[in-house]
Amino acid sequence: MRKAVIFDLDGTLTQSEEGIWASVKYAAEKLGFPEPDAPTLRKFIGPPLGYSFREYLGMDDATADKAVETYRERYNVVGLFENRVFPGVRRLMRTLKREGWYIGIATGKPQKTSERVVAHFGLDKFVDKLCGPTAGHQADKVALIQSALPADWDYQNDEAWMVGDRKFDVEGAIGAGVKSIGVGYGYGSEEELRTAGCTHYCATVEEMIDFLCPGVTPPEGAFLSMEGLDGSGKGTQIRLLTDALDRFGFELVLSREPGGCPISEKLRDIILDKNNAEMDDITEALLYAASRAQHVREVIRPAIKAGKVMFSDRFVDSSVAYQGGGRQLGVQKILDINAPAVDGTMPMATIYLDVDHETSLKRRAAATELDRLELAGDSFHARVEAGYRELIRRTPERFIVVDATRTPEEIGKEVAEKVLARLMEAE
Ligand code: TYD
């Protein structure tokens, strides 16, 4: 028996209102109509556009046609990417694929546009067939679902589910002769889906994963870290990258070193305490490693195992650069100390925010209170920088080095593009 899932796109795989609403507003404004309010905008998701412009904004036929054209002018360029993959959807699709399911998409959004959205998010590799309306072909949902299945589908003996968030999806499934899952996180209500007769209802993506793949361990997630000198702008870049990954449906577990879990946070307080001026360099190095050992086992490994993207603000490279370089304990000694802590768990990619130590010092001087490490002399930071350069030289394939002297937006864009490319390649 073959198993297939046919997904609806908007409201089921992606949360697409941002681009749709912005483009509806754009069309209304250009044609001299008042800006639609939020309840009106909500109604635009689902029905054909021309219908909505006529029905909800009171346009006549000719104006509505013009509005659709104007809408597309914006939507086809930027609107379709003002969109997010629902959290968990990537994990669901990866898991289904690994378990041998056939995956199709049946959507009311034009085929070409849908293909661009799916490819933009790197979901195309999971999809066997995508069916949407094509030029001059206003296919209904029943026909779309049937053509999204393999041509030789055996409706009696094979198992097929249509997954959607609106009654149209459920009705389409019934018409096409397949079972349906109504999902409660999209644009329709539970009542709408149940009244339409969905075979099964899932309030969340998580419930759907449990329903379609019970007891299955998800494919492994990924491990990323970010590094840089104090003052390299890590805080801002972490926020920007978090948002970019979230948009793509990567489920992030964000953490930091030293720290990241209760025991390691206690060690962090000891390490960074300004009153611990007499702390020996080797004590410091061992405390960082101890904090890391706990973090790896309590946070990092479980996150990767659960299919999440583990993102650590600093990891072992910081020890090599700061204790190995800055404190002059040497690269090899730090690697040796950290070997049992890390125990083979290394990031698949490490983002290095590249600012030289002079720039970093200037930026730090603007900060109000410097901690014990930051108070160390500037030759210390010159050695830290040299430590990082040595690491990058040794394992260039792991590092994503970005010029961090530009504007936060420019840096963020490059970081997001490069990290997303690596993550999608590894899926
Ligand atoms: P933190 O306030 O988190 O600074 P940042 O925002 O720059 O990460 O303090 C962490 C400090 O600890 C930072 O100066 C770098 C240093 N550090 C090490 O010396 N070795 C290590 O292994 C780690 C993880 C951090």
PDB file of C-alpha atoms in Angstrom, residues 45 54 75 112 142 178 190-191 196 227 253 288 299 329 354 359 388 393 400:
ATOM      1  CA  ILE A  45      -7.490  34.692   2.208  1.00  0.00           C
ATOM      2  CA  ARG A  54     -16.096  42.931  -5.688  1.00  0.00           C
ATOM      3  CA  TYR A  75       2.443  40.425  -4.989  1.00  0.00           C
ATOM      4  CA  LYS A 112       3.750  29.326 -11.192  1.00  0.00           C
ATOM      5  CA  VAL A 142     -11.326  18.150  -6.624  1.00  0.00           C
ATOM      6  CA  VAL A 178      -9.578  10.718  -0.298  1.00  0.00           C
ATOM      7  CA  GLU A 190     -12.519  23.858  13.860  1.00  0.00           C
ATOM      8  CA  GLU A 191     -16.265  24.187  13.439  1.00  0.00           C
ATOM      9  CA  ALA A 196     -17.479  20.155   6.191  1.00  0.00           C
ATOM     10  CA  GLU A 227      31.470  33.794  17.163  1.00  0.00           C
ATOM     11  CA  VAL A 253      16.675  26.465  20.063  1.00  0.00           C
ATOM     12  CA  TYR A 288      34.444  27.089  30.432  1.00  0.00           C
ATOM     13  CA  VAL A 299      20.629  21.302  25.665  1.00  0.00           C
ATOM     14  CA  LEU A 329      47.428  28.677  26.937  1.00  0.00           C
ATOM     15  CA  ASP A 354      34.629  39.692  11.374  1.00  0.00           C
ATOM     16  CA  THR A 359      37.239  48.337  15.874  1.00  0.00           C
ATOM     17  CA  TYR A 388      40.057  33.040  15.579  1.00  0.00           C
ATOM     18  CA  ARG A 393      42.601  28.787   8.609  1.00  0.00           C
ATOM     19  CA  ILE A 400      30.944  31.499   7.462  1.00  0.00           C
TER      20      ILE A 400
END
